[in-house]
Tab-separated table of C-alpha atoms in Angstrom:
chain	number	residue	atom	x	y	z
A	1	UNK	CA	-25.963	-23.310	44.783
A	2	UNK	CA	-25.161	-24.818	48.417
A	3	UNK	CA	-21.335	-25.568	48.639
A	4	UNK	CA	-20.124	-28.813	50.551
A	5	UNK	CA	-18.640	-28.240	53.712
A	6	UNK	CA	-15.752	-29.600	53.629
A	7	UNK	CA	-14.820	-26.858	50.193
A	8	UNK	CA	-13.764	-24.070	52.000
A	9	UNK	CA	-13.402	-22.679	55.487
A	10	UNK	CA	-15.418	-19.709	56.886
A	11	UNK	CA	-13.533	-16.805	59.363
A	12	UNK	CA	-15.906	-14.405	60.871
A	13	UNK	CA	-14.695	-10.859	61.887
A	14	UNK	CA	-17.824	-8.560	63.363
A	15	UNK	CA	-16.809	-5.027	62.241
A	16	UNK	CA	-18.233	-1.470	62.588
A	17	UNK	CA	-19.037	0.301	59.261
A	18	UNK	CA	-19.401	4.259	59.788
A	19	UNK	CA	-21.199	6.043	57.149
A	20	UNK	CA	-23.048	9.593	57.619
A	21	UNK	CA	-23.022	9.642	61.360
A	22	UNK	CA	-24.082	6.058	61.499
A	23	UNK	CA	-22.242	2.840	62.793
A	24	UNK	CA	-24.265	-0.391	61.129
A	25	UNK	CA	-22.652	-3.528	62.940
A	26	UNK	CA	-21.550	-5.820	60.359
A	27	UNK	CA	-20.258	-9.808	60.276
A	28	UNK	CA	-17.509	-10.480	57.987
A	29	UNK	CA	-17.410	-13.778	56.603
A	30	UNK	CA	-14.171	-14.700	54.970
A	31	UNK	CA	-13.054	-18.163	53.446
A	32	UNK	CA	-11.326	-19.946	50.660
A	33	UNK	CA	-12.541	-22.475	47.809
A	34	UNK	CA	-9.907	-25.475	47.540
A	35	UNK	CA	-7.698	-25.353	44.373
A	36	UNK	CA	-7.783	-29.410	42.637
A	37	UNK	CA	-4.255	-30.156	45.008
A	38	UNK	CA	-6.302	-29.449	48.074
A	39	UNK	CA	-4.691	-25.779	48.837
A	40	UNK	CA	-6.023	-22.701	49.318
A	41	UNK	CA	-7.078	-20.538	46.591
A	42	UNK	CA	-7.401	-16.563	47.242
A	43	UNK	CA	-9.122	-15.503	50.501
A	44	UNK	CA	-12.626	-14.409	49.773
A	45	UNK	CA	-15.114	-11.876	51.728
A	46	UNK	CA	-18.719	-12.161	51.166
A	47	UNK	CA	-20.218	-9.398	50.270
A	48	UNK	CA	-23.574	-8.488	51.387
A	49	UNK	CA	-26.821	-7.505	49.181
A	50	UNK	CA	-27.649	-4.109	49.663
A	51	UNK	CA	-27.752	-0.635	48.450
A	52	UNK	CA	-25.142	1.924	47.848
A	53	UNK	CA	-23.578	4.779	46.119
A	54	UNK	CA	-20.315	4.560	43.096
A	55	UNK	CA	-19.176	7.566	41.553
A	56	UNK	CA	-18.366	11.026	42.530
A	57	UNK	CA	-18.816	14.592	40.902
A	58	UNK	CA	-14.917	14.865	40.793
A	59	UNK	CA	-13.009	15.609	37.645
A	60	UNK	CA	-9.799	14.002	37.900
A	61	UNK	CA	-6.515	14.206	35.350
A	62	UNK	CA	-7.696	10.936	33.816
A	63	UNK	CA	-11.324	11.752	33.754
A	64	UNK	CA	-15.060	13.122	35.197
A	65	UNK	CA	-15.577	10.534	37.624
A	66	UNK	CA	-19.237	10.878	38.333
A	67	UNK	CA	-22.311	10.948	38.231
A	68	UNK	CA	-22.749	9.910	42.203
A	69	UNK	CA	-25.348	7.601	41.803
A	70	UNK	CA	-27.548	5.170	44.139
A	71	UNK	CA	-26.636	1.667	43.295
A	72	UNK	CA	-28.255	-1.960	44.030
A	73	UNK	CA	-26.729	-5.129	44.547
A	74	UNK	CA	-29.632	-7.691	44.510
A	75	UNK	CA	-27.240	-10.707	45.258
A	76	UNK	CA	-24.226	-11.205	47.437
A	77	UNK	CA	-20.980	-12.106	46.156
A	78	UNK	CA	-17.757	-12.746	47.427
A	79	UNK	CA	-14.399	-10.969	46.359
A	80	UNK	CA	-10.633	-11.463	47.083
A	81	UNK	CA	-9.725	-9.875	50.313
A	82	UNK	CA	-6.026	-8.485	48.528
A	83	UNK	CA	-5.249	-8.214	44.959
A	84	UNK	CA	-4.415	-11.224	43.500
A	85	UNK	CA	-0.885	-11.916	44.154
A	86	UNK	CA	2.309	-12.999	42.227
A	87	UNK	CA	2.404	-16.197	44.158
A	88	UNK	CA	-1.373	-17.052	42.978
A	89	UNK	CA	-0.964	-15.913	39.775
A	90	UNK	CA	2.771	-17.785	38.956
A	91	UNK	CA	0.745	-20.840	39.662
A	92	UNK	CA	-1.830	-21.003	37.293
A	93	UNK	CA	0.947	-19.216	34.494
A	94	UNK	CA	3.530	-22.775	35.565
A	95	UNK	CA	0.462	-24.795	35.376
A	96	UNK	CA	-0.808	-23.410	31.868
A	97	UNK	CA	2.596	-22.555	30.285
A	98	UNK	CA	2.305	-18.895	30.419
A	99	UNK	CA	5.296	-16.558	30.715
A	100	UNK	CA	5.573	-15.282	34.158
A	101	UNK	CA	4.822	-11.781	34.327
A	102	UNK	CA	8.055	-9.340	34.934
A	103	UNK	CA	7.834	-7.937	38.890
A	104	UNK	CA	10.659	-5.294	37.686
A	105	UNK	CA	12.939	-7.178	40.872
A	106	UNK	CA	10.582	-5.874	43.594
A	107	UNK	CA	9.607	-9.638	44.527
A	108	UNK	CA	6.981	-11.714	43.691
A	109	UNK	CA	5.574	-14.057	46.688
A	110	UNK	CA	2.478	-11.975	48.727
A	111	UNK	CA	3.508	-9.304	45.936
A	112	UNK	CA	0.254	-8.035	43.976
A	113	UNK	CA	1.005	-9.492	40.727
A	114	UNK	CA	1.790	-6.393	38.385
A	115	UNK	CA	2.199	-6.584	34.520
A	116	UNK	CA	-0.877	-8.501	33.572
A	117	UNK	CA	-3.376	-7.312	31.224
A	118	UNK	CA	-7.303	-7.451	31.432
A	119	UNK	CA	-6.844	-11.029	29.018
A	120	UNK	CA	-4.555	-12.037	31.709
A	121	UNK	CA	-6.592	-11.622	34.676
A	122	UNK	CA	-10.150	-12.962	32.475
A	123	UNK	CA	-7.505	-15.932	32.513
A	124	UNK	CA	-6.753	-17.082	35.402
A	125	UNK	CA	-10.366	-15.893	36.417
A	126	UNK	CA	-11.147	-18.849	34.161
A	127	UNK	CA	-8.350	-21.345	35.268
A	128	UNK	CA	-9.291	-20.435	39.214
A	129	UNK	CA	-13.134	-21.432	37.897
A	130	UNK	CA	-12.167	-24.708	36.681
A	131	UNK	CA	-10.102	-25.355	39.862
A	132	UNK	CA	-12.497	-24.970	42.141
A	133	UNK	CA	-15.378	-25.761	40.256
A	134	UNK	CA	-17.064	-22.104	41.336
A	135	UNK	CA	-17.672	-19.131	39.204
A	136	UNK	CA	-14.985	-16.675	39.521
A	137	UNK	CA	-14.807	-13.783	36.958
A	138	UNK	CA	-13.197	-9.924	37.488
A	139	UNK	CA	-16.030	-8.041	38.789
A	140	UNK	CA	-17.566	-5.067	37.729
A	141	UNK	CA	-17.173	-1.930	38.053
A	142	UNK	CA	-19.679	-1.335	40.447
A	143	UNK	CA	-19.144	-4.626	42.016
A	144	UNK	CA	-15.812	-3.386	42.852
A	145	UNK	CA	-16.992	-0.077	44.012
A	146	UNK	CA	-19.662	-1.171	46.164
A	147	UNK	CA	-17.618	-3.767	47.879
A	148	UNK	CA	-14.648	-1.255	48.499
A	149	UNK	CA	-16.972	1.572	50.168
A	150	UNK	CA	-18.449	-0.840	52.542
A	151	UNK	CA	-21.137	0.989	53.063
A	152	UNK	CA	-20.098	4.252	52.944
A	153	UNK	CA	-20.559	7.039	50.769
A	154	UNK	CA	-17.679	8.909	51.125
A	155	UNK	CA	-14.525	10.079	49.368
A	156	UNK	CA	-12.454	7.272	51.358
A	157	UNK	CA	-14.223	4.238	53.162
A	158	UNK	CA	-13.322	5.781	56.127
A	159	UNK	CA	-14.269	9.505	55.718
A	160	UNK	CA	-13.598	12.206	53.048
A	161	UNK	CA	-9.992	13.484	54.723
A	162	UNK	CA	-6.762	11.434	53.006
A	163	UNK	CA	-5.251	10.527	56.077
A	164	UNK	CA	-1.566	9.299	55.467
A	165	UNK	CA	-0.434	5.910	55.474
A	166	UNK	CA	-3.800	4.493	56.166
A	167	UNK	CA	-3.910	2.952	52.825
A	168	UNK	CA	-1.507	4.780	50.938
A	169	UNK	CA	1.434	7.105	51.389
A	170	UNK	CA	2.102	10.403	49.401
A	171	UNK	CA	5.842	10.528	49.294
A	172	UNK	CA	4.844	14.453	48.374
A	173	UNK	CA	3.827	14.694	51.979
A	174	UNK	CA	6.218	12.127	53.400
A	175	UNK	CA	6.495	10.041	56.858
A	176	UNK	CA	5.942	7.076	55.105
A	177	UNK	CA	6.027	3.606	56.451
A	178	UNK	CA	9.233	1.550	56.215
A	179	UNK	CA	9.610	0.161	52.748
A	180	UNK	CA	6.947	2.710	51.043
A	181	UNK	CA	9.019	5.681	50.281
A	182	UNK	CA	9.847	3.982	46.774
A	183	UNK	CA	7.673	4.578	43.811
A	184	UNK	CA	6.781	0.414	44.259
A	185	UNK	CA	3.642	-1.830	45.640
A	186	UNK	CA	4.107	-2.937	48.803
A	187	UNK	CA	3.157	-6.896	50.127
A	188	UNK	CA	-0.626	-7.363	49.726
A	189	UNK	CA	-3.102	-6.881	52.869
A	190	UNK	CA	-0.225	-4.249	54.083
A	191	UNK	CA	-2.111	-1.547	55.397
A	192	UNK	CA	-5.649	-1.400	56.866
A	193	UNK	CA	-8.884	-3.055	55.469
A	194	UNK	CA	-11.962	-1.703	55.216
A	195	UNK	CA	-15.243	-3.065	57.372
A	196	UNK	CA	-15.710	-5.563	54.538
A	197	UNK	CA	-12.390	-7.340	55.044
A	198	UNK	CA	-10.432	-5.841	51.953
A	199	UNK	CA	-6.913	-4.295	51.990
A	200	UNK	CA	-5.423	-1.685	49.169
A	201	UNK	CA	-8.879	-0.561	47.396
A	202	UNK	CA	-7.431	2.918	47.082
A	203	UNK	CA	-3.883	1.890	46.618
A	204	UNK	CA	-1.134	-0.366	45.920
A	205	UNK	CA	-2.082	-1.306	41.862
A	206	UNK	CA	-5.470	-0.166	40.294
A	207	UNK	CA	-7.085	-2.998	39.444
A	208	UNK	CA	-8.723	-4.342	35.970
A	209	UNK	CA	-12.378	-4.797	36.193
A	210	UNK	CA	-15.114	-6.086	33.588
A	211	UNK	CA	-16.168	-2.578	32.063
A	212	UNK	CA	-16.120	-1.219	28.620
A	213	UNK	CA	-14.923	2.532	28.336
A	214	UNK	CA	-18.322	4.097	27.634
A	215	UNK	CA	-18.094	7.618	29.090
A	216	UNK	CA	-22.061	8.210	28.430
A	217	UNK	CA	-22.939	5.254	30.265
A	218	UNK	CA	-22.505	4.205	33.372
A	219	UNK	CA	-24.174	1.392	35.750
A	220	UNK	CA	-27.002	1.733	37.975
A	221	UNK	CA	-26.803	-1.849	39.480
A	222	UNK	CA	-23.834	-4.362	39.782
A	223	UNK	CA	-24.409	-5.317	35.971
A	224	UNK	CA	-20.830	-4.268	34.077
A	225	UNK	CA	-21.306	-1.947	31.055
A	226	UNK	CA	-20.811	-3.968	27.890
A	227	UNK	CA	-21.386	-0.957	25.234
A	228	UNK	CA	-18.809	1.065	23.939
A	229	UNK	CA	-15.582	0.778	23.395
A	230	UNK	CA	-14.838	-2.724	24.659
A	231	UNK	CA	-11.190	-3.114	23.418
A	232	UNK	CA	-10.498	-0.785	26.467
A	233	UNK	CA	-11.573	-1.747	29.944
A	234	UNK	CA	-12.022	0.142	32.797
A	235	UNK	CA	-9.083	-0.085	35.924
A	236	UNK	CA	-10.762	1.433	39.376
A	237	UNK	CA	-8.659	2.897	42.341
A	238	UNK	CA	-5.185	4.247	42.830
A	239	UNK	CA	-2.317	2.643	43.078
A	240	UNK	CA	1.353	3.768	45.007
A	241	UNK	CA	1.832	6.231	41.783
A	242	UNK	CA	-0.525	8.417	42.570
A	243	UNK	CA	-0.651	11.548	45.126
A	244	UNK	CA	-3.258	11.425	47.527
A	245	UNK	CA	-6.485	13.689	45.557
A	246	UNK	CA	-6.265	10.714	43.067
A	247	UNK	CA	-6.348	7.838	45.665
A	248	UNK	CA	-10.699	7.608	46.341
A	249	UNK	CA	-12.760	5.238	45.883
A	250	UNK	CA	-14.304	6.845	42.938
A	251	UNK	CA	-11.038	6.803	40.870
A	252	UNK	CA	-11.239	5.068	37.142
A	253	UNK	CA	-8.955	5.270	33.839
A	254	UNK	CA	-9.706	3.178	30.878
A	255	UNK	CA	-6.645	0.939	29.217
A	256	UNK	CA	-6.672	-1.288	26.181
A	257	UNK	CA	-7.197	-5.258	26.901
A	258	UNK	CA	-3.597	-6.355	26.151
A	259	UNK	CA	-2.178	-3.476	27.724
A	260	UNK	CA	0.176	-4.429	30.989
A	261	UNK	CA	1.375	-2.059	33.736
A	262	UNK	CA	3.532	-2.154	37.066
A	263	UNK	CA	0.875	-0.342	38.628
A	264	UNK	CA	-1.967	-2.036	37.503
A	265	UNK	CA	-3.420	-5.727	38.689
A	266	UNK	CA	-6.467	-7.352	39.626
A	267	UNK	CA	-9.086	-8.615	42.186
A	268	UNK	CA	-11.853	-11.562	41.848
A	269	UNK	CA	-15.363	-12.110	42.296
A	270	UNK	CA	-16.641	-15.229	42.912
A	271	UNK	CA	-20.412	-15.966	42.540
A	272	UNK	CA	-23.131	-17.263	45.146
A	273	UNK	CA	-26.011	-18.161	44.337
């Protein structure tokens, strides 16, 4: 499906992805699909087809989270650059009549919106695609793993050492930025992205993806697993409550569809074909 020109504007940042002693050079494309009133909907990166790894043989508090596994992505795809944020989000709730979800008085604006369950997000997914007149939809588990290693196949996207405050901060260790010490998100896009253009993958909120909770089954391709228990969905990375061993890329709990968290929100796909 070839987009009109005029729908969305492209940003290109050329970027160095370092995996296993390698350095790839990789373009980053980055743009945004125009919302019916002519502004911006969420900034997107495209994603590129390729192959990589999801899981890790790490047994967490909430979980195994393995098998490490090679993964394909046959098509490209692009995905929101930051969570999607209270000031996206409070626009499709005003336009649809929805109760704006609570931000607990941390602030909403570039905010990740908190509070919203996996119906909310599969929501606005579907408001954004009507909008725009492009597919959006949450993405998949390995969709969302894929695109936040960038490449790599390590613990972190950039190496298998937490190092502090270079997505996250462990008040346990401490030195924190200005305005992370609390047990709160932070704005959106904060810290550093990853070579693919995306901020917070390992921290601020987890984020809801497409997923059933099926622990005997897990994805070898960027299809979402639709067997099991699908009343519960799957939430991938950590998010500012966690200490730093629970902050990789690898990191998934389950949580039931209508459930709603301060530390949990949400990122988009949206489809190219």
């Amino acid at each position: 499906m070839s987009l009109p020109a005029k729908a969305f504007t492209v940003l290109i940042l050329s970027v160095s992805i370092v995996s296993c002693g390698e350095s790839p050079f990789y373009t980053a494309e980055f743009f945004n699909d125009k919302l019916s009133d002519s502004t911006n909907g969420p900034q997107l990166s495209v994603i590129p087809a390729g192959k990589g790894v999801a899981g890790e043989e790490y047994t967490a508090p909430s979980g195994y989270l393995g098998p490490q596994r090679t993964i394909t992505n046959s098509t490209a795809f692009a995905i929101s650059r930051t969570e999607i944020t209270f000031a996206q989000y409070d626009k499709f709730a005003i336009a649809t009549n929805r109760v704006l979800p609570d931000d607990r008085g941390w602030g909403r604006g570039e905010m990740p919106v908190i509070n919203v369950s996996w119906m909310d997000a599969t929501a606005y997914a579907k408001w954004l695609t009507e909008q725009t007149n492009q597919l959006y939809r949450l993405p998949s588990e390995t969709e969302w793993e894929y695109a936040a290693r960038a490449g790599t196949k390590t613990v972190y996207w950039w190496g298998d050492n937490y190092i502090q405050s270079k997505e996250h901060c462990d008040r346990d260790i401490g030195d924190c930025t200005d305005g992370t010490e609390a047990a709160q998100p932070w704005i959106s896009g904060r810290y550093n992205a990853n070579p693919y253009g995306l901020y917070d993958v390992t921290s601020n909120v987890a984020e809801w993806v497409r997923d059933c909770d099926n622990e005997k089954t897990r994805s070898h391709n960027t299809a979402p697993v639709e067997t099991g228990d699908c009343e519960n969905r799957i939430v991938k990375g950590g998010s500012y409550t966690d200490r730093a061993h629970n902050t990789r890329l690898s990191a998934r709990s389950a949580l039931s569809v209508d459930a709603k968290y301060p530390s949990v929100g949400f990122r988009l796909v949206r489809e190219i074909h």
